[in-house]
Amino acid sequence: IDGRLQWIMDAYTASDRYPYSQPLNRSSGIDSLLNTAALRNLTRQGNNYLRDAAKVTIDAYDGTLNFYVLDETDPILSTYRKIFPDLFQTASEVPEPVRAHFRYPHDLFTLQAQIYRTYHMGNAEVFYNREDLWQFPTQKYEQDEVRMDPYYTIMRLPEATSEEFIKILPFTPNNRDNMVSWMAGRSDADNYGKLLLYEFPKQQLVYGPSQIEARIDQTPEISELITLLGQRGSRVIRGDLLVLPIEESLLYVEPVYLQAEQGELPELKRVIVAYGNEVVMGETLEESLTAIFGDRTTPAAAPAMPSSEVDVSEPVALPGDLASQVQAALDAYEAGRQALQQGDWEAYGQAQKTLEEILNQLNQDL
């Protein structure tokens, strides 16, 4: 920012004395998904109040610290502000280039999702009997079955035409694998810190991540090739499965890497894409997208719309025929990949926005 490197840290306030609030429970295993050691300790101390009350920037060259208040109503932070009146700056004083890099904290989102698994139930009897308990989905990572971690993505929320940077996590019912909902934490502009939940219609079955993983394993062409790759003295690594809501459907993408015995960096070898009733694996994203959008006949289940409104903007213009749309999607993907390698986040975001619009248009046309 302005030729200087700035570190940005989340500054939390916490307490174990908030009335009628569920304490964090280490026995749930949630601390294994947290990135911050301090928050892992909080799960061991029974805290039941946590707020992302402030942001701190640290100048990497001279160590200058700036504390910016995000939550004016937080009572703990208000006390600190009275003790150190010259330390904190208001949210309106955050420079725009700094604000543009704020993101919904991973650990806070994870803890909120963990608590909401139970407290989404509004009926007292249902809540007491835990009849509608949700859980974090599982996925196959490398060769192990692991709990899915919330992930960041750039996507367009339902009812909107503009992309934004969000944190996302699907939910599945307790001891079941189908997907029932997904939660989104927003990071952009005035929507920073807002949570949204999208629920799927109960009468429709929507595949969860582990079911998609099972369908991948049960696809002979894919399982045979993965087995063959692993027999050449190399290690096959199944990467993170991404669940990407697009319009009224879901797109699942999973990379497959190959790592040599010498311990070199894994190399991307295949890309698996699932959409509707189709599961394909290609050497490139181009092959997978072409196969999926060329053969798709049945759309996936539609998510329920949220009650809150979101800002909209004009969508980008898209080419009309299938071949040019697929090529445009690949061009946007490649532009985003190069921008990511160069650290050009503005160009990366624009490329992701273009890719999202093209995929949405493909979904509508087919």
PDB file of N, CA and C in Angstrom, residues 70 91 110 164-165 230 240 294 324 360:
ATOM      1  N   LEU A  70     -13.711  -1.583  14.740  1.00  0.00           N
ATOM      2  CA  LEU A  70     -14.753  -2.043  13.830  1.00  0.00           C
ATOM      3  C   LEU A  70     -16.110  -2.143  14.513  1.00  0.00           C
ATOM      4  N   ALA A  91     -13.544   3.577  12.648  1.00  0.00           N
ATOM      5  CA  ALA A  91     -13.645   2.860  11.380  1.00  0.00           C
ATOM      6  C   ALA A  91     -13.614   3.809  10.189  1.00  0.00           C
ATOM      7  N   THR A 110     -15.348 -19.945  11.582  1.00  0.00           N
ATOM      8  CA  THR A 110     -15.374 -21.361  11.936  1.00  0.00           C
ATOM      9  C   THR A 110     -16.088 -21.586  13.259  1.00  0.00           C
ATOM     10  N   GLU A 164     -18.340 -10.829  -5.072  1.00  0.00           N
ATOM     11  CA  GLU A 164     -17.714 -10.309  -3.869  1.00  0.00           C
ATOM     12  C   GLU A 164     -16.882 -11.403  -3.220  1.00  0.00           C
ATOM     13  N   PHE A 165     -16.002 -10.974  -2.340  1.00  0.00           N
ATOM     14  CA  PHE A 165     -15.085 -11.881  -1.655  1.00  0.00           C
ATOM     15  C   PHE A 165     -15.774 -12.382  -0.391  1.00  0.00           C
ATOM     16  N   GLY A 230      -0.858 -43.658  -9.445  1.00  0.00           N
ATOM     17  CA  GLY A 230      -0.209 -43.995  -8.186  1.00  0.00           C
ATOM     18  C   GLY A 230       0.723 -45.179  -8.275  1.00  0.00           C
ATOM     19  N   ASP A 240      -8.282 -30.035  -2.178  1.00  0.00           N
ATOM     20  CA  ASP A 240      -9.530 -29.587  -1.560  1.00  0.00           C
ATOM     21  C   ASP A 240     -10.661 -29.567  -2.579  1.00  0.00           C
ATOM     22  N   GLY A 294     -21.109 -29.586 -22.214  1.00  0.00           N
ATOM     23  CA  GLY A 294     -21.545 -30.157 -23.473  1.00  0.00           C
ATOM     24  C   GLY A 294     -22.566 -31.260 -23.301  1.00  0.00           C
ATOM     25  N   SER A 324     -17.147 -20.517 -27.954  1.00  0.00           N
ATOM     26  CA  SER A 324     -16.512 -19.253 -27.587  1.00  0.00           C
ATOM     27  C   SER A 324     -16.689 -18.962 -26.106  1.00  0.00           C
ATOM     28  N   ASN A 360     -22.176 -18.697 -15.357  1.00  0.00           N
ATOM     29  CA  ASN A 360     -23.604 -18.468 -15.138  1.00  0.00           C
ATOM     30  C   ASN A 360     -24.363 -18.440 -16.462  1.00  0.00           C
TER      31      ASN A 360
END
